[in-house]
Short mmCIF file of C-alpha atoms and ligand atoms in Angstrom, two decimals:
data_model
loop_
_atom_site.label_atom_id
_atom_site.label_comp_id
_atom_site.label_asym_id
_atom_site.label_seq_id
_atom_site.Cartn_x
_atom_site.Cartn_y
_atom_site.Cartn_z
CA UNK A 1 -7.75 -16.19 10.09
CA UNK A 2 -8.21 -18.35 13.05
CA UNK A 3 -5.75 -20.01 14.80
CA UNK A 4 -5.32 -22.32 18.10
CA UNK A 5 -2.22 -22.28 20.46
CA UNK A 6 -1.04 -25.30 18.86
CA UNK A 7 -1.33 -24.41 15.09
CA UNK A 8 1.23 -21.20 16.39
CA UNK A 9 3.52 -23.42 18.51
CA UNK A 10 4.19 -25.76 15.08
CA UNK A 11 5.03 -22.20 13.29
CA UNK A 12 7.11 -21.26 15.78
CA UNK A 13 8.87 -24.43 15.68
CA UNK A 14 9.45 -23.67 11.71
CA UNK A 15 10.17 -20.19 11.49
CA UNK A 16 11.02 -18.66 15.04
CA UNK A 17 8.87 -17.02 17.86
CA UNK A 18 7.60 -14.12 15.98
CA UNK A 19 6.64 -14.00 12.39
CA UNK A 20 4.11 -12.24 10.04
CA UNK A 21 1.00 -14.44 8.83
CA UNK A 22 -0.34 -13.50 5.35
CA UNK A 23 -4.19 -14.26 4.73
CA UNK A 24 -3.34 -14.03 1.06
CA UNK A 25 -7.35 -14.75 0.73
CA UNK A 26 -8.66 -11.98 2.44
CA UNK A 27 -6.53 -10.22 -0.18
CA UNK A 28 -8.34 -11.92 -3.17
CA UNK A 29 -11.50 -11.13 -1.72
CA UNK A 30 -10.47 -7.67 -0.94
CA UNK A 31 -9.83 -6.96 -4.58
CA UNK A 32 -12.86 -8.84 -5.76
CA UNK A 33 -15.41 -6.78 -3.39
CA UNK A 34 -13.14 -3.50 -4.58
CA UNK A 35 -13.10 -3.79 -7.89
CA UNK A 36 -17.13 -4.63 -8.01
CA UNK A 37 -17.77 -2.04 -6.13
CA UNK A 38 -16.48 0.21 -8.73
CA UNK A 39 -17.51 -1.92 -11.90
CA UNK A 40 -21.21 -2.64 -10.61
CA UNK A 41 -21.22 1.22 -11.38
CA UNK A 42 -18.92 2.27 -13.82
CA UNK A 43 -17.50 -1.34 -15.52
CA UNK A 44 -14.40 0.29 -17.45
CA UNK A 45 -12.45 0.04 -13.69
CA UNK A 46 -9.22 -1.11 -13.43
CA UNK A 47 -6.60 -1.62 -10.81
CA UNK A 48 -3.09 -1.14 -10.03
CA UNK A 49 -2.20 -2.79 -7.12
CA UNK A 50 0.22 0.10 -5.00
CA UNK A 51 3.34 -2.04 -4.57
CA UNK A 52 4.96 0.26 -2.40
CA UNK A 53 2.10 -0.49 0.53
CA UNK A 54 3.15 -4.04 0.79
CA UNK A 55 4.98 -5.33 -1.84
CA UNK A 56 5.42 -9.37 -0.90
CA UNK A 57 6.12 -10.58 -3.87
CA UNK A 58 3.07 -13.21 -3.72
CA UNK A 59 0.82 -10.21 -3.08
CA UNK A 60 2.51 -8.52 -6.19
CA UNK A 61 1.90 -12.04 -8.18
CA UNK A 62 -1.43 -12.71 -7.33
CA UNK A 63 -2.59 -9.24 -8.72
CA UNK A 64 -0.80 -10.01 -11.89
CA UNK A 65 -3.19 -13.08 -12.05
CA UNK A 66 -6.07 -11.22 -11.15
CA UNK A 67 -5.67 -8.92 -14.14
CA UNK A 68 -4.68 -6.14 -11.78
CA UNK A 69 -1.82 -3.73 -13.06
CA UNK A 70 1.72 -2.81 -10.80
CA UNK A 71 1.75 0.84 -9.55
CA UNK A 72 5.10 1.36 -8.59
CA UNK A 73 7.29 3.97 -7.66
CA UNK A 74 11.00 3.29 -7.99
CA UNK A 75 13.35 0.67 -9.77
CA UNK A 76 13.56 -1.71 -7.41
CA UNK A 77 9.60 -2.11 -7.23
CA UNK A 78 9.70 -1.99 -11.25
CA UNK A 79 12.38 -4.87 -11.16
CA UNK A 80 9.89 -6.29 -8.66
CA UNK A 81 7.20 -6.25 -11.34
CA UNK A 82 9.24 -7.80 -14.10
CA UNK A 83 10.71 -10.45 -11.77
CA UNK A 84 7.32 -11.64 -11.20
CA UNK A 85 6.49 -11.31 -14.75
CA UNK A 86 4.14 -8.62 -14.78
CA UNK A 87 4.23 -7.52 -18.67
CA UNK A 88 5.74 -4.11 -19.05
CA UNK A 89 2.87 -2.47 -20.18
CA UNK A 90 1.13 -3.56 -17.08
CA UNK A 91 3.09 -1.04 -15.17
CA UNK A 92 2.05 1.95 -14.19
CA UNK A 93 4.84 4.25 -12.81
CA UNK A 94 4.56 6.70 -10.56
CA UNK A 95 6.28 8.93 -8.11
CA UNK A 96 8.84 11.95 -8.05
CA UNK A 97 12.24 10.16 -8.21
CA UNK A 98 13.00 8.95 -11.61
CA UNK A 99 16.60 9.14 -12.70
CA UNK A 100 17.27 9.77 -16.29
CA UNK A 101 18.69 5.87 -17.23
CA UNK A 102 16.02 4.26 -15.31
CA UNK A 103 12.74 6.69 -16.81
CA UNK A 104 14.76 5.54 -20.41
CA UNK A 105 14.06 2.36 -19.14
CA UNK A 106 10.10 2.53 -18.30
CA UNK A 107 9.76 4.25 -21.35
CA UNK A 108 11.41 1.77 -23.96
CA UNK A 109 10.21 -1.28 -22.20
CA UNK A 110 6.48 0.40 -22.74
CA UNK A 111 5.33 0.78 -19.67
CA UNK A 112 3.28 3.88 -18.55
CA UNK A 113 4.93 6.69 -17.01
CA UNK A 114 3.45 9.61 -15.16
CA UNK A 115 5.28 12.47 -14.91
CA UNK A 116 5.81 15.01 -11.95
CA UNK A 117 7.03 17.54 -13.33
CA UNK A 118 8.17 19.50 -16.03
CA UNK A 119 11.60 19.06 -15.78
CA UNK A 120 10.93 15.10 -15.74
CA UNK A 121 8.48 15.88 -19.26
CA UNK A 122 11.89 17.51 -20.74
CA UNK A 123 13.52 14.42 -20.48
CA UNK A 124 11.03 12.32 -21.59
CA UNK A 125 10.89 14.62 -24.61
CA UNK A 126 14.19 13.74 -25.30
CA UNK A 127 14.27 9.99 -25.00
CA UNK A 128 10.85 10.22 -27.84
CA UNK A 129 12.84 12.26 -29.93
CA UNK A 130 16.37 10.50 -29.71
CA UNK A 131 14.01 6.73 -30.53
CA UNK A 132 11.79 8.69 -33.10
CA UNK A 133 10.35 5.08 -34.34
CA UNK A 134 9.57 3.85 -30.68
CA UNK A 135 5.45 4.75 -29.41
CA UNK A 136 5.52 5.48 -26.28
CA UNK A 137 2.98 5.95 -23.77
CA UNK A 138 2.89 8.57 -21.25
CA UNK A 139 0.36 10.05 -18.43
CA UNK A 140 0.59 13.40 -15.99
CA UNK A 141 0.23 13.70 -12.39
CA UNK A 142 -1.55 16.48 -11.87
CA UNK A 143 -1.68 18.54 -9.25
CA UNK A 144 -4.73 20.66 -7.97
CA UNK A 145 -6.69 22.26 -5.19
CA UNK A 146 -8.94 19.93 -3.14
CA UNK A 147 -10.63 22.70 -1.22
CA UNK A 148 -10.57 22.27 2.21
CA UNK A 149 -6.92 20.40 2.31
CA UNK A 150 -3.21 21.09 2.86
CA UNK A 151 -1.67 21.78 -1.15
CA UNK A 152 0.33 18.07 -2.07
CA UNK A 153 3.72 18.34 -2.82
CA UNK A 154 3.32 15.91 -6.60
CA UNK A 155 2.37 16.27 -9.39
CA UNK A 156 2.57 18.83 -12.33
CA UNK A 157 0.87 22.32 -11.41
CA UNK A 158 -2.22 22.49 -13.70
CA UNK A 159 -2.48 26.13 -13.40
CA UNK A 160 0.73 26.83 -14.47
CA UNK A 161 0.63 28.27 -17.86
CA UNK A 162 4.03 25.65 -18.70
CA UNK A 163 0.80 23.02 -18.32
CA UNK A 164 -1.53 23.57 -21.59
CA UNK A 165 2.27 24.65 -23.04
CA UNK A 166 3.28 21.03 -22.56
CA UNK A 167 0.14 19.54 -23.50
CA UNK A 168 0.49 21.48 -27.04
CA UNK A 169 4.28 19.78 -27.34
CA UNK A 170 3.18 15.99 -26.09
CA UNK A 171 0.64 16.33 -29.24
CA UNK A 172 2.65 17.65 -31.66
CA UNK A 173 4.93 14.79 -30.67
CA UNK A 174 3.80 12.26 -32.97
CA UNK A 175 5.37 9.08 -30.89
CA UNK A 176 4.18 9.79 -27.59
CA UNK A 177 1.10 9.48 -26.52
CA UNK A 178 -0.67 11.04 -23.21
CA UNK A 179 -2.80 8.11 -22.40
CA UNK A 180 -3.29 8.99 -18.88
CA UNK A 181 -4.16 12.18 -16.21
CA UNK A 182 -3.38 10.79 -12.66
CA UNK A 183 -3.49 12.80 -9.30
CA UNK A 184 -2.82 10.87 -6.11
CA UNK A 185 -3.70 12.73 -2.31
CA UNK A 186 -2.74 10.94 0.94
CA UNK A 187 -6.31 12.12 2.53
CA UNK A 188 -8.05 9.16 3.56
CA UNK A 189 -11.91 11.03 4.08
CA UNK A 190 -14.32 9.44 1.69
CA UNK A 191 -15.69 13.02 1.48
CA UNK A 192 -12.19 14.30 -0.03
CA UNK A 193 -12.98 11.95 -3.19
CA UNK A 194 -15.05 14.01 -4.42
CA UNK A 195 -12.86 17.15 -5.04
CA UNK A 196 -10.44 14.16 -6.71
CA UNK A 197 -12.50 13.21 -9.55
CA UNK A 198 -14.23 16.65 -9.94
CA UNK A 199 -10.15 18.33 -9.81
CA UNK A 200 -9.45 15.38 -12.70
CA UNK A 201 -12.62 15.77 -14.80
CA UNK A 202 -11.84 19.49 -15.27
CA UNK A 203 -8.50 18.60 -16.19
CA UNK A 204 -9.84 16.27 -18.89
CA UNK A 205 -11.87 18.78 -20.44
CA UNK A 206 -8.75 20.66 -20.89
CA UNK A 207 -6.58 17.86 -22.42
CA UNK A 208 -8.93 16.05 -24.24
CA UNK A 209 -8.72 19.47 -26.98
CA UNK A 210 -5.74 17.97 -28.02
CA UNK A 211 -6.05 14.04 -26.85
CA UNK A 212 -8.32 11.25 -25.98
CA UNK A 213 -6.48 9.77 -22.12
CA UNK A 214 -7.43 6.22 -22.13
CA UNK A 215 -7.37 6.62 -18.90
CA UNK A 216 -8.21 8.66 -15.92
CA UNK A 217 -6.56 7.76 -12.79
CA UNK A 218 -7.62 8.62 -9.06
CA UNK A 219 -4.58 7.24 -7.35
CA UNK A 220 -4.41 5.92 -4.10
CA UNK A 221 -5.08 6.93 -0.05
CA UNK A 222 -8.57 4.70 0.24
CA UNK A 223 -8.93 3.10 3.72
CA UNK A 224 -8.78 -0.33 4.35
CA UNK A 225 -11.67 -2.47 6.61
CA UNK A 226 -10.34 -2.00 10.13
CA UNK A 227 -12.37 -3.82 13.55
CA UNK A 228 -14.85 -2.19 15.68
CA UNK A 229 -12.31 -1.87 17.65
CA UNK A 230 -9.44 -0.14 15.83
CA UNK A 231 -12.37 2.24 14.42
CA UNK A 232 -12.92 3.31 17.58
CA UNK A 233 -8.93 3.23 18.79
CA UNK A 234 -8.82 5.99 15.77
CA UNK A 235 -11.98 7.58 16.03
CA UNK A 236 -13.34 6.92 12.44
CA UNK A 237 -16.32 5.70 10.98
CA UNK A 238 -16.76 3.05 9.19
CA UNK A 239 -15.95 3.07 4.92
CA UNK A 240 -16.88 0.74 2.92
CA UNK A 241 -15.14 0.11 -0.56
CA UNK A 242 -19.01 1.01 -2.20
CA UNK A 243 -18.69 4.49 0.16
CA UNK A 244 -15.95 5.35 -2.22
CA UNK A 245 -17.34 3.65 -5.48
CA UNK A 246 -20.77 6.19 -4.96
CA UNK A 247 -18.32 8.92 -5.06
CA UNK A 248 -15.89 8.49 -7.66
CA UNK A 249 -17.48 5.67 -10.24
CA UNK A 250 -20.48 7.57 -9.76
CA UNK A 251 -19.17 11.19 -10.87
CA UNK A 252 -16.77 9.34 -13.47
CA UNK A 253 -20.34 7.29 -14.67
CA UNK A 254 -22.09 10.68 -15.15
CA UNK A 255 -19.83 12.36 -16.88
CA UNK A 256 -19.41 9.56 -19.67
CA UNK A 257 -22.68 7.59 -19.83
CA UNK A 258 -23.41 8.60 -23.00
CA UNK A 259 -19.69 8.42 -24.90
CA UNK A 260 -18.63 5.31 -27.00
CA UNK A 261 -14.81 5.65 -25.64
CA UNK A 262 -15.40 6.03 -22.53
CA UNK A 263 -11.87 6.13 -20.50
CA UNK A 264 -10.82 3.46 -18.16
CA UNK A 265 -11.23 4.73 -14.45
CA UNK A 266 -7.78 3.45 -12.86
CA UNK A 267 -7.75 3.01 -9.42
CA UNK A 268 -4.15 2.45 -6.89
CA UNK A 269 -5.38 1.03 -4.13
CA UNK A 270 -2.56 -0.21 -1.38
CA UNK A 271 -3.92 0.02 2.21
CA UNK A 272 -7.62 -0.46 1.10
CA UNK A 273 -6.77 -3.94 0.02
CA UNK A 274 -3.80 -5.47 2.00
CA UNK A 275 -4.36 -3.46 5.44
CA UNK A 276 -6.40 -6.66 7.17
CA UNK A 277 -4.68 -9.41 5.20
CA UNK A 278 -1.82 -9.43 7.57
CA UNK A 279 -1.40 -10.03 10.98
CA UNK A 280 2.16 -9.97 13.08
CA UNK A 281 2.48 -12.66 15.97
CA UNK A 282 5.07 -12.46 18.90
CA UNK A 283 5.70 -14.44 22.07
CA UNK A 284 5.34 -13.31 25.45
CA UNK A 285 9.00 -14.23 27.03
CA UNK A 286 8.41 -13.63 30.70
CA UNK A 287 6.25 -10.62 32.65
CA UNK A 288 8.57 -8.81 35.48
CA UNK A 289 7.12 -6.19 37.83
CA UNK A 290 9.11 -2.85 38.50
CA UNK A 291 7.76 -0.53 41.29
CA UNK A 292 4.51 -1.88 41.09
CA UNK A 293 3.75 -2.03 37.21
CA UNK A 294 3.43 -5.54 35.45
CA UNK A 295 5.44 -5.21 31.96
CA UNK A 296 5.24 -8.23 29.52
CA UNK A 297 8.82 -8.63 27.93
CA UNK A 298 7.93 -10.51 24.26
CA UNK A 299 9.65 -10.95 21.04
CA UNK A 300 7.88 -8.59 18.76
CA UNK A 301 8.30 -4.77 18.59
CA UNK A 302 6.45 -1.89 17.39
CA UNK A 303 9.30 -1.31 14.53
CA UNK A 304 7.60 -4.98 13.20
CA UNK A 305 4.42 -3.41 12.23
CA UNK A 306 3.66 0.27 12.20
CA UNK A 307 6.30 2.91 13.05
CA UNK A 308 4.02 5.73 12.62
CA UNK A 309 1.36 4.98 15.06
CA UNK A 310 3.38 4.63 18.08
CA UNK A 311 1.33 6.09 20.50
CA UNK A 312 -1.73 3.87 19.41
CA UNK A 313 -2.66 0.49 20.87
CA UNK A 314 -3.65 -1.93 17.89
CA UNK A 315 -6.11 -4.28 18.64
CA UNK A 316 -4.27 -7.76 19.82
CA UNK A 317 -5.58 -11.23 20.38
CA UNK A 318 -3.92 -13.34 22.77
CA UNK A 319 -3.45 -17.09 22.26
CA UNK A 320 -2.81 -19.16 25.68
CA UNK A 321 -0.68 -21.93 26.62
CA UNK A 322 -2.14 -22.74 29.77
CA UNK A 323 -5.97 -23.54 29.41
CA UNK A 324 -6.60 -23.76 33.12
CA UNK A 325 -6.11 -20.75 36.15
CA UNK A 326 -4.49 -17.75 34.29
CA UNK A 327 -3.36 -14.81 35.68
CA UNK A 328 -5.50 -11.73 34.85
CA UNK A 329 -3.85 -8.29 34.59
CA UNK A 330 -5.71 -4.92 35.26
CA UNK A 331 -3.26 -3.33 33.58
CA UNK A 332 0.18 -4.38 31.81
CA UNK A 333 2.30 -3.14 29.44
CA UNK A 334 3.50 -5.40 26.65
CA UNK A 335 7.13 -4.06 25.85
CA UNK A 336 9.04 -4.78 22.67
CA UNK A 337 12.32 -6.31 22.21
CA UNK A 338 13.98 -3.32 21.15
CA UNK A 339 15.61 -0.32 23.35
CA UNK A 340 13.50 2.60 22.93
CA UNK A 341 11.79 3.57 26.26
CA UNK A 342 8.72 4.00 24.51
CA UNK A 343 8.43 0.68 22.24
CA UNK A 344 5.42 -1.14 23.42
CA UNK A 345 3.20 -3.72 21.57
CA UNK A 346 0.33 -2.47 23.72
CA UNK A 347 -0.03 -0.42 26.99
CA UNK A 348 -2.50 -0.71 29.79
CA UNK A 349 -3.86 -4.39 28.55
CA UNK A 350 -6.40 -5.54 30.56
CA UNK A 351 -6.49 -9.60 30.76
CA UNK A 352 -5.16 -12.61 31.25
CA UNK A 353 -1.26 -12.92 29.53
CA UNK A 354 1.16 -15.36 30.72
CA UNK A 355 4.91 -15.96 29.81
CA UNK A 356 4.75 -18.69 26.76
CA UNK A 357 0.98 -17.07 25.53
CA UNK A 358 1.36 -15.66 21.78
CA UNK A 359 -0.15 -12.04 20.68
CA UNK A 360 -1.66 -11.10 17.56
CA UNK A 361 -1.68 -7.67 16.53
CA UNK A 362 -4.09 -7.74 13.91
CA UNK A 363 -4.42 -4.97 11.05
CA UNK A 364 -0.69 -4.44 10.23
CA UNK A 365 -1.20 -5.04 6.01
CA UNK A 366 -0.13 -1.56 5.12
CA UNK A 367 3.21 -0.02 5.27
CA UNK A 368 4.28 -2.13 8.04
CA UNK A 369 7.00 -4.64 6.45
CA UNK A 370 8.54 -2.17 3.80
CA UNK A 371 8.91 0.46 6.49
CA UNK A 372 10.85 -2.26 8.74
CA UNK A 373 14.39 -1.30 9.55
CA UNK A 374 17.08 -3.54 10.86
CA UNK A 375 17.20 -1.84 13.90
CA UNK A 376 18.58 -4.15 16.41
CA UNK A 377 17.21 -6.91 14.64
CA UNK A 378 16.78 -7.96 11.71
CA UNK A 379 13.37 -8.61 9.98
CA UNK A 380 11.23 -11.53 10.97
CA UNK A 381 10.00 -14.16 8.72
CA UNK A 382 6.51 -14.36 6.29
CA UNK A 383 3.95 -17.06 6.70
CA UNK A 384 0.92 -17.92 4.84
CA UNK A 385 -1.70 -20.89 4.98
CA UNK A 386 -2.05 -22.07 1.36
CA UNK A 387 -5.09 -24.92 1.43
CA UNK A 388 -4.21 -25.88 5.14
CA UNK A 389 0.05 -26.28 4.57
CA UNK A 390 2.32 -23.94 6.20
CA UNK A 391 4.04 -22.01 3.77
CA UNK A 392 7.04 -19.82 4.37
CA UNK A 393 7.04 -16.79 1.66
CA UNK A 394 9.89 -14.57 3.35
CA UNK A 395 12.59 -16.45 5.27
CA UNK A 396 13.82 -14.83 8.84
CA UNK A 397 16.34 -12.47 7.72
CA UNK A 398 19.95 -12.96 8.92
CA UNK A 399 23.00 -10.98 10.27
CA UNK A 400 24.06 -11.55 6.86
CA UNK A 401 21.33 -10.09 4.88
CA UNK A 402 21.96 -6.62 6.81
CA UNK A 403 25.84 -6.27 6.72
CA UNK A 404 26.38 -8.19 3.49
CA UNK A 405 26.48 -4.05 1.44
CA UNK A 406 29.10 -2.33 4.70
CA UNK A 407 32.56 -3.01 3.67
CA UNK A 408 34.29 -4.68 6.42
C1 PLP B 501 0.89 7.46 -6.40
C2 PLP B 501 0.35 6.59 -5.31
N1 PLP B 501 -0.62 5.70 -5.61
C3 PLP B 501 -1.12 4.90 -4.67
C4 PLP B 501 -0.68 4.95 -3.36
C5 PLP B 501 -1.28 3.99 -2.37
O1 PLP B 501 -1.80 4.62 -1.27
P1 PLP B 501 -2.62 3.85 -0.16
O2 PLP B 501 -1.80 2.71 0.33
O3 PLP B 501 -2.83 4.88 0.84
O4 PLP B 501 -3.87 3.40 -0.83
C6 PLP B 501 0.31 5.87 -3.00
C7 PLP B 501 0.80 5.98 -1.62
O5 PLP B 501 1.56 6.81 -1.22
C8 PLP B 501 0.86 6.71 -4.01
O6 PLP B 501 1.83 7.59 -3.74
#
């Protein structure tokens, strides 16, 4: 998105002097390109948008209208779902934390659980037999060696002998159904794809002795489109969404061209989608030198966008005020509002930056609002353009909305 000085000074004026602007059609487009990407080459694809990336509600919605399922991973992202009337069944649920009233929940509402372990199948066991006229639909997370990577923590061991043990129970379970084998692997490498779908595709030949899985689900941990810039920042190559489509659709394509059923490939893309759709925006509120080093004081911090890249400069734009001379810096740091010695927006920029300019720090889609903590502050507001009007989609949050749960 593009903006001028002026277009930022009228949102300050509405929301505050820093915010987060949401290109909500970058993320439409994002999905589009993603999911034909995957369905030029295998067309049974289907998504489920990872709510716990970035789960604005109007990013949440506009997957629901895009056909896209909800891949969430706790109640309050499941209440999310419903809330924005995402259809039970719609839901894909995920993760290792689900307490026994709330996976009772999942279950009779019909949505489709995937279970981490065995302990969590035991329970699910029970809730089928204790609503013996209820269908319910179940998947595993399954856990196995991509060679050449650190073991995950999730999932259900496949090599444990408990694993065909359980797969002989789901079946002889007449109302539950294993409609789905799921792994998911944090490792962003194109390359480790292809030890995904190979570790999956042996585990369907295993299941599908007793079942058919209507689907076959690779998860998450695809990278998003980053700048030149950032690429470089992080010393990565360039992926494109088709990069990871010629590994996974492909293998997936090969493996059932020639079945009638052929299972629905179900991808959980987060960060490959939203990463570039959002953009934070702060003020610079004065520049001070101390000992000789120019330091920008603004109203953003590094908590605002991505705690767990401290150390690494995102690429900004800066927006000026004053169109005419403008003071160029060799080097400045651009400090954040908060108290940690070490909380910078960017260090060692090398421009022009006055006190009233704005800064962009583009890039900050993924795991950069839910991770924001009211730490000194709390959260800033939500913006997005919708056909030219200003629209405000998360109001600034207030001294109330952090101390209204202490007891005073
Ligand atoms: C089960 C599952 N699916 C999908 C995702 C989304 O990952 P990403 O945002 O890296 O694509 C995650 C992230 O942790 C996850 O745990």
């Amino acid at each position: 998105m593009r903006f001028d000085y002026s277009t930022l000074q009228n949102i300050e004026n509405a929301v505050g002097d820093s915010w987060y602007i949401l290109d909500i059609e970058r993320f439409i487009s994002n999905y589009k390109e993603f999911l034909k990407a995957f369905q030029d080459i295998y067309p049974q694809t289907q998504i489920a948008y990872s709510y716990k990336t970035n789960y604005i509600p109007l990013i949440c919605k506009t997957v629901d209208d895009l056909g896209g399922f909800a891949e969430v991973v706790s109640d309050m992202e499941y209440s999310l779902a419903l809330d924005i009337g995402v259809k039970p069944k719609n839901i894909v649920v995920n993760g290792p934390y689900k307490p026994e009233n709330e996976l009772k929940r999942y279950l009779l509402n019909g949505s489709m659980v995937n279970v981490d372990s065995f302990q969590e199948l035991d329970l699910v066991m029970k809730v089928a037999n204790e609503h013996k006229n209820t269908k319910f639909s179940i998947g595993i997370s399954c856990n196995f060696e991509i060679e050449g990577y650190p073991p995950s923590r999730f999932g259900v061991d496949v090599t444990d002998p408990r694993f065909e043990k359980a797969l002989v129970e789901i079946s002889k379970t007449s109302n539950l159904d294993l409609v789905s084998i799921h792994c998911h692997y944090p490792y962003r490498e194109v390359s480790s794809f292809q030890g995904r779908v190979y570790g999956i595709l042996e585990v369907y030949d295993r299941v599908v002795k007793y079942c058919s899985p209507k689907y076959i689900d690779i998860g998450g941990g695809l990278g998003g489109k980053i700048s030149k810039e950032l690429m470089e920042h992080l010393g990565v190559k360039n992926v494109e969404y088709v990069d990871y489509a010629n590994i996974i659709a492909k293998t997936v394509h090969a493996k059932f061209k020639e079945d009638e059923n052929k299972p629905i490939l179900l991808m959980e893309p987060g960060t490959a989608l939203v990463a570039d759709a959002m953009s934070f925006f702060c003020k610079i509120l004065g520049i001070k030198e101390v000992r000789g080093r120019a330091i920008a004081c603004s109203s953003g911090s590094r908590v605002n966008f991505h705690s767990r890249t401290s150390k690494l400069n995102m690429p900004i734009r800066v927006f000026s005020k004053n169109q005419g001379y403008r003071k160029k810096h060799e080097s400045i740091d651009i400090g954040g509002y908060t108290c940690m010695e070490e909380d910078y927006i960017y260090r060692s920029y090398n421009g022009d930056l006055e006190t009233g300019d704005y800064v962009a720090v583009d890039n900050v889609g993924s795991y950069s609002i839910v991770f924001k903590p009211p730490f000194i502050n709390p959260n800033v507001p939500v913006v997005t353009f919708v056909e030219n009007e200003l629209r405000v989609i998360k109001n600034k949050e207030t001294y109330e909305d952090v101390f209204k749960t202490y007891i005073k």
